[in-house]
């Protein structure tokens, strides 16, 4: 894998992690203001989105760092 593509994968991964974390902090105050079952639904959805952003971003960073798939022998 070319080094430019590897750097791009790592940059996108870090960006996804940063944006996912920032959105959770921005939306946290709005979730606290909700009440009832709606609050739980939004909280679970937000936590699932945060987990997806962290997992996806870290996957991109690791994929870029390791250089992508190896050619088959």
Short mmCIF file of N, CA, C and O in Angstrom, two decimals:
data_model
loop_
_atom_site.label_atom_id
_atom_site.label_comp_id
_atom_site.label_asym_id
_atom_site.label_seq_id
_atom_site.Cartn_x
_atom_site.Cartn_y
_atom_site.Cartn_z
N UNK A 1 0.86 -1.17 0.00
CA UNK A 1 0.00 0.00 0.00
C UNK A 1 0.90 1.23 0.00
O UNK A 1 1.83 1.32 0.79
N UNK A 2 0.62 2.20 -0.87
CA UNK A 2 1.45 3.42 -0.90
C UNK A 2 1.37 4.19 0.41
O UNK A 2 0.37 4.16 1.12
N UNK A 3 2.46 4.88 0.72
CA UNK A 3 2.51 5.60 2.00
C UNK A 3 1.50 6.74 2.06
O UNK A 3 1.03 7.10 3.14
N UNK A 4 1.16 7.31 0.91
CA UNK A 4 0.15 8.39 0.91
C UNK A 4 -1.20 7.84 1.34
O UNK A 4 -1.91 8.46 2.14
N UNK A 5 -1.55 6.68 0.84
CA UNK A 5 -2.82 6.06 1.22
C UNK A 5 -2.81 5.67 2.70
O UNK A 5 -3.83 5.83 3.39
N UNK A 6 -1.69 5.17 3.18
CA UNK A 6 -1.57 4.82 4.60
C UNK A 6 -1.76 6.06 5.47
O UNK A 6 -2.49 6.03 6.46
N UNK A 7 -1.12 7.17 5.10
CA UNK A 7 -1.26 8.40 5.86
C UNK A 7 -2.70 8.92 5.82
O UNK A 7 -3.23 9.42 6.82
N UNK A 8 -3.33 8.78 4.67
CA UNK A 8 -4.72 9.22 4.53
C UNK A 8 -5.65 8.38 5.41
O UNK A 8 -6.54 8.92 6.08
N UNK A 9 -5.44 7.07 5.44
CA UNK A 9 -6.25 6.21 6.31
C UNK A 9 -6.09 6.60 7.77
O UNK A 9 -7.07 6.69 8.52
N UNK A 10 -4.85 6.86 8.20
CA UNK A 10 -4.62 7.24 9.59
C UNK A 10 -5.24 8.60 9.90
O UNK A 10 -5.83 8.79 10.97
N UNK A 11 -5.13 9.55 8.97
CA UNK A 11 -5.71 10.87 9.19
C UNK A 11 -7.23 10.81 9.28
O UNK A 11 -7.84 11.45 10.15
N UNK A 12 -7.84 10.04 8.40
CA UNK A 12 -9.30 9.90 8.44
C UNK A 12 -9.73 9.20 9.74
O UNK A 12 -10.72 9.59 10.36
N UNK A 13 -8.98 8.20 10.16
CA UNK A 13 -9.30 7.51 11.41
C UNK A 13 -9.24 8.43 12.62
O UNK A 13 -10.13 8.43 13.46
N UNK A 14 -8.20 9.23 12.69
CA UNK A 14 -8.09 10.18 13.81
C UNK A 14 -9.20 11.21 13.75
O UNK A 14 -9.77 11.59 14.78
N UNK A 15 -9.55 11.65 12.55
CA UNK A 15 -10.65 12.61 12.40
C UNK A 15 -11.98 12.02 12.85
O UNK A 15 -12.76 12.68 13.55
N UNK A 16 -12.25 10.78 12.48
CA UNK A 16 -13.49 10.11 12.88
C UNK A 16 -13.55 9.98 14.40
O UNK A 16 -14.59 10.25 15.01
N UNK A 17 -12.45 9.59 15.01
CA UNK A 17 -12.42 9.47 16.47
C UNK A 17 -12.65 10.83 17.12
O UNK A 17 -13.45 10.96 18.05
N UNK A 18 -11.98 11.85 16.62
CA UNK A 18 -12.13 13.20 17.19
C UNK A 18 -13.53 13.75 17.04
O UNK A 18 -14.10 14.30 17.99
N UNK A 19 -14.12 13.62 15.86
CA UNK A 19 -15.48 14.13 15.65
C UNK A 19 -16.51 13.34 16.45
O UNK A 19 -17.44 13.92 17.00
N UNK A 20 -16.34 12.03 16.53
CA UNK A 20 -17.26 11.22 17.32
C UNK A 20 -17.23 11.60 18.79
O UNK A 20 -18.27 11.74 19.43
N UNK A 21 -16.04 11.81 19.32
CA UNK A 21 -15.91 12.21 20.72
C UNK A 21 -16.46 13.61 20.95
O UNK A 21 -17.15 13.86 21.94
N UNK A 22 -16.17 14.54 20.04
CA UNK A 22 -16.67 15.91 20.18
C UNK A 22 -18.19 15.96 20.14
O UNK A 22 -18.81 16.68 20.93
N UNK A 23 -18.81 15.19 19.24
CA UNK A 23 -20.27 15.19 19.17
C UNK A 23 -20.90 14.65 20.44
O UNK A 23 -21.95 15.13 20.86
N UNK A 24 -20.27 13.65 21.04
CA UNK A 24 -20.82 13.11 22.29
C UNK A 24 -20.80 14.18 23.38
O UNK A 24 -21.76 14.34 24.13
N UNK A 25 -19.73 14.94 23.46
CA UNK A 25 -19.66 15.99 24.48
C UNK A 25 -20.65 17.11 24.19
O UNK A 25 -21.24 17.67 25.11
N UNK A 26 -20.87 17.43 22.91
CA UNK A 26 -21.82 18.49 22.56
C UNK A 26 -23.25 18.06 22.87
O UNK A 26 -24.04 18.84 23.39
N UNK A 27 -23.59 16.82 22.55
CA UNK A 27 -24.95 16.34 22.75
C UNK A 27 -25.25 15.89 24.16
O UNK A 27 -26.40 15.63 24.50
N UNK A 28 -24.26 15.79 25.02
CA UNK A 28 -24.49 15.27 26.36
C UNK A 28 -25.48 16.13 27.15
O UNK A 28 -26.35 15.60 27.83
N UNK A 29 -25.38 17.43 27.04
CA UNK A 29 -26.30 18.32 27.75
C UNK A 29 -27.73 18.16 27.29
O UNK A 29 -28.66 18.22 28.09
N UNK A 30 -27.93 17.93 26.02
CA UNK A 30 -29.30 17.75 25.51
C UNK A 30 -29.91 16.44 25.99
O UNK A 30 -31.11 16.36 26.23
N UNK A 31 -29.09 15.42 26.13
CA UNK A 31 -29.60 14.13 26.60
C UNK A 31 -30.04 14.24 28.06
O UNK A 31 -31.05 13.68 28.46
N UNK A 32 -29.29 14.98 28.85
CA UNK A 32 -29.64 15.13 30.26
C UNK A 32 -30.98 15.86 30.41
O UNK A 32 -31.74 15.60 31.33
N UNK A 33 -31.30 16.75 29.46
CA UNK A 33 -32.56 17.50 29.52
C UNK A 33 -33.78 16.64 29.17
O UNK A 33 -34.89 16.99 29.54
N UNK A 34 -33.60 15.55 28.45
CA UNK A 34 -34.72 14.68 28.11
C UNK A 34 -35.21 13.94 29.35
O UNK A 34 -34.50 13.79 30.32
N UNK A 35 -36.44 13.46 29.28
CA UNK A 35 -36.96 12.67 30.39
C UNK A 35 -37.73 11.47 29.84
O UNK A 35 -38.12 11.43 28.70
N UNK A 36 -37.91 10.48 30.69
CA UNK A 36 -38.70 9.31 30.33
C UNK A 36 -37.94 8.34 29.44
O UNK A 36 -36.71 8.32 29.39
N UNK A 37 -38.72 7.54 28.73
CA UNK A 37 -38.10 6.50 27.90
C UNK A 37 -37.38 7.09 26.69
O UNK A 37 -36.44 6.49 26.18
N UNK A 38 -37.80 8.27 26.24
CA UNK A 38 -37.13 8.90 25.11
C UNK A 38 -35.66 9.15 25.44
O UNK A 38 -34.79 9.01 24.59
N UNK A 39 -35.39 9.51 26.67
CA UNK A 39 -34.02 9.76 27.10
C UNK A 39 -33.17 8.49 26.97
O UNK A 39 -32.04 8.54 26.52
N UNK A 40 -33.73 7.37 27.35
CA UNK A 40 -32.98 6.12 27.27
C UNK A 40 -32.71 5.71 25.83
O UNK A 40 -31.63 5.23 25.50
N UNK A 41 -33.69 5.92 24.96
CA UNK A 41 -33.51 5.58 23.55
C UNK A 41 -32.41 6.44 22.94
O UNK A 41 -31.53 5.94 22.24
N UNK A 42 -32.45 7.73 23.21
CA UNK A 42 -31.43 8.63 22.67
C UNK A 42 -30.06 8.30 23.26
O UNK A 42 -29.05 8.30 22.55
N UNK A 43 -30.01 8.02 24.54
CA UNK A 43 -28.74 7.70 25.18
C UNK A 43 -28.13 6.42 24.60
O UNK A 43 -26.93 6.36 24.33
N UNK A 44 -28.95 5.41 24.39
CA UNK A 44 -28.44 4.16 23.82
C UNK A 44 -27.98 4.38 22.38
O UNK A 44 -26.92 3.89 21.97
N UNK A 45 -28.75 5.13 21.61
CA UNK A 45 -28.35 5.41 20.22
C UNK A 45 -27.05 6.21 20.17
O UNK A 45 -26.18 5.95 19.34
N UNK A 46 -26.92 7.18 21.07
CA UNK A 46 -25.71 8.00 21.09
C UNK A 46 -24.50 7.17 21.50
O UNK A 46 -23.43 7.29 20.92
N UNK A 47 -24.67 6.30 22.47
CA UNK A 47 -23.55 5.43 22.89
C UNK A 47 -23.18 4.46 21.78
O UNK A 47 -22.01 4.16 21.57
N UNK A 48 -24.17 3.97 21.05
CA UNK A 48 -23.87 3.09 19.92
C UNK A 48 -23.12 3.84 18.82
O UNK A 48 -22.17 3.31 18.23
N UNK A 49 -23.52 5.07 18.57
CA UNK A 49 -22.81 5.90 17.59
C UNK A 49 -21.39 6.21 18.03
O UNK A 49 -20.46 6.20 17.21
N UNK A 50 -21.22 6.47 19.32
CA UNK A 50 -19.88 6.73 19.84
C UNK A 50 -19.01 5.49 19.70
O UNK A 50 -17.84 5.57 19.27
N UNK A 51 -19.55 4.34 20.03
CA UNK A 51 -18.78 3.10 19.91
C UNK A 51 -18.42 2.83 18.45
O UNK A 51 -17.29 2.41 18.16
N UNK A 52 -19.35 3.08 17.55
CA UNK A 52 -19.07 2.87 16.13
C UNK A 52 -17.98 3.81 15.63
O UNK A 52 -17.10 3.41 14.87
N UNK A 53 -18.03 5.08 16.07
CA UNK A 53 -17.00 6.04 15.66
C UNK A 53 -15.64 5.65 16.21
O UNK A 53 -14.63 5.70 15.50
N UNK A 54 -15.59 5.25 17.47
CA UNK A 54 -14.31 4.87 18.06
C UNK A 54 -13.78 3.59 17.43
O UNK A 54 -12.58 3.49 17.12
N UNK A 55 -14.64 2.61 17.21
CA UNK A 55 -14.19 1.37 16.60
C UNK A 55 -13.77 1.59 15.15
O UNK A 55 -12.71 1.13 14.72
N UNK A 56 -14.59 2.29 14.40
CA UNK A 56 -14.28 2.55 13.00
C UNK A 56 -13.03 3.38 12.82
O UNK A 56 -12.18 3.10 11.97
N UNK A 57 -12.89 4.42 13.64
CA UNK A 57 -11.70 5.26 13.55
C UNK A 57 -10.44 4.50 13.92
O UNK A 57 -9.41 4.62 13.25
N UNK A 58 -10.51 3.72 14.98
CA UNK A 58 -9.32 2.96 15.38
C UNK A 58 -9.00 1.89 14.34
O UNK A 58 -7.82 1.60 14.08
N UNK A 59 -10.02 1.31 13.70
CA UNK A 59 -9.77 0.33 12.65
C UNK A 59 -9.04 0.98 11.48
O UNK A 59 -8.10 0.40 10.93
N UNK A 60 -9.45 2.19 11.10
CA UNK A 60 -8.78 2.88 10.01
C UNK A 60 -7.33 3.22 10.36
O UNK A 60 -6.43 3.07 9.53
N UNK A 61 -7.10 3.66 11.59
CA UNK A 61 -5.74 4.00 12.00
C UNK A 61 -4.86 2.75 11.98
O UNK A 61 -3.74 2.77 11.46
N UNK A 62 -5.33 1.66 12.53
CA UNK A 62 -4.55 0.43 12.57
C UNK A 62 -4.32 -0.10 11.15
O UNK A 62 -3.22 -0.55 10.82
N UNK A 63 -5.34 -0.03 10.30
CA UNK A 63 -5.20 -0.50 8.92
C UNK A 63 -4.13 0.33 8.19
O UNK A 63 -3.31 -0.21 7.46
N UNK A 64 -4.15 1.64 8.40
CA UNK A 64 -3.14 2.49 7.77
C UNK A 64 -1.75 2.25 8.34
O UNK A 64 -0.76 2.24 7.62
N UNK A 65 -1.66 2.07 9.65
CA UNK A 65 -0.37 1.85 10.29
C UNK A 65 0.26 0.54 9.85
O UNK A 65 1.46 0.46 9.60
N UNK A 66 -0.55 -0.49 9.73
CA UNK A 66 -0.03 -1.81 9.35
C UNK A 66 0.21 -1.94 7.84
O UNK A 66 0.80 -2.93 7.42
N UNK A 67 -0.27 -1.01 7.07
CA UNK A 67 0.01 -1.04 5.65
C UNK A 67 -0.99 -1.79 4.80
O UNK A 67 -0.75 -2.07 3.64
N UNK A 68 -2.13 -2.13 5.36
CA UNK A 68 -3.16 -2.79 4.59
C UNK A 68 -2.92 -4.26 4.40
O UNK A 68 -2.05 -4.86 5.04
N UNK A 69 -3.67 -4.87 3.52
CA UNK A 69 -3.55 -6.32 3.33
C UNK A 69 -2.22 -6.67 2.67
O UNK A 69 -1.69 -5.94 1.85
N UNK A 70 -1.70 -7.80 3.04
CA UNK A 70 -0.44 -8.30 2.47
C UNK A 70 -0.76 -9.09 1.19
O UNK A 70 -1.79 -9.76 1.12
N UNK A 71 0.13 -9.03 0.20
CA UNK A 71 -0.12 -9.83 -1.00
C UNK A 71 -0.03 -11.32 -0.69
O UNK A 71 0.76 -11.74 0.17
N UNK A 72 -0.84 -12.09 -1.37
CA UNK A 72 -0.85 -13.54 -1.14
C UNK A 72 0.36 -14.18 -1.79
O UNK A 72 0.81 -13.76 -2.86
N UNK A 73 0.83 -15.20 -1.16
CA UNK A 73 2.03 -15.89 -1.68
C UNK A 73 1.70 -16.85 -2.80
O UNK A 73 0.69 -17.36 -3.00
#
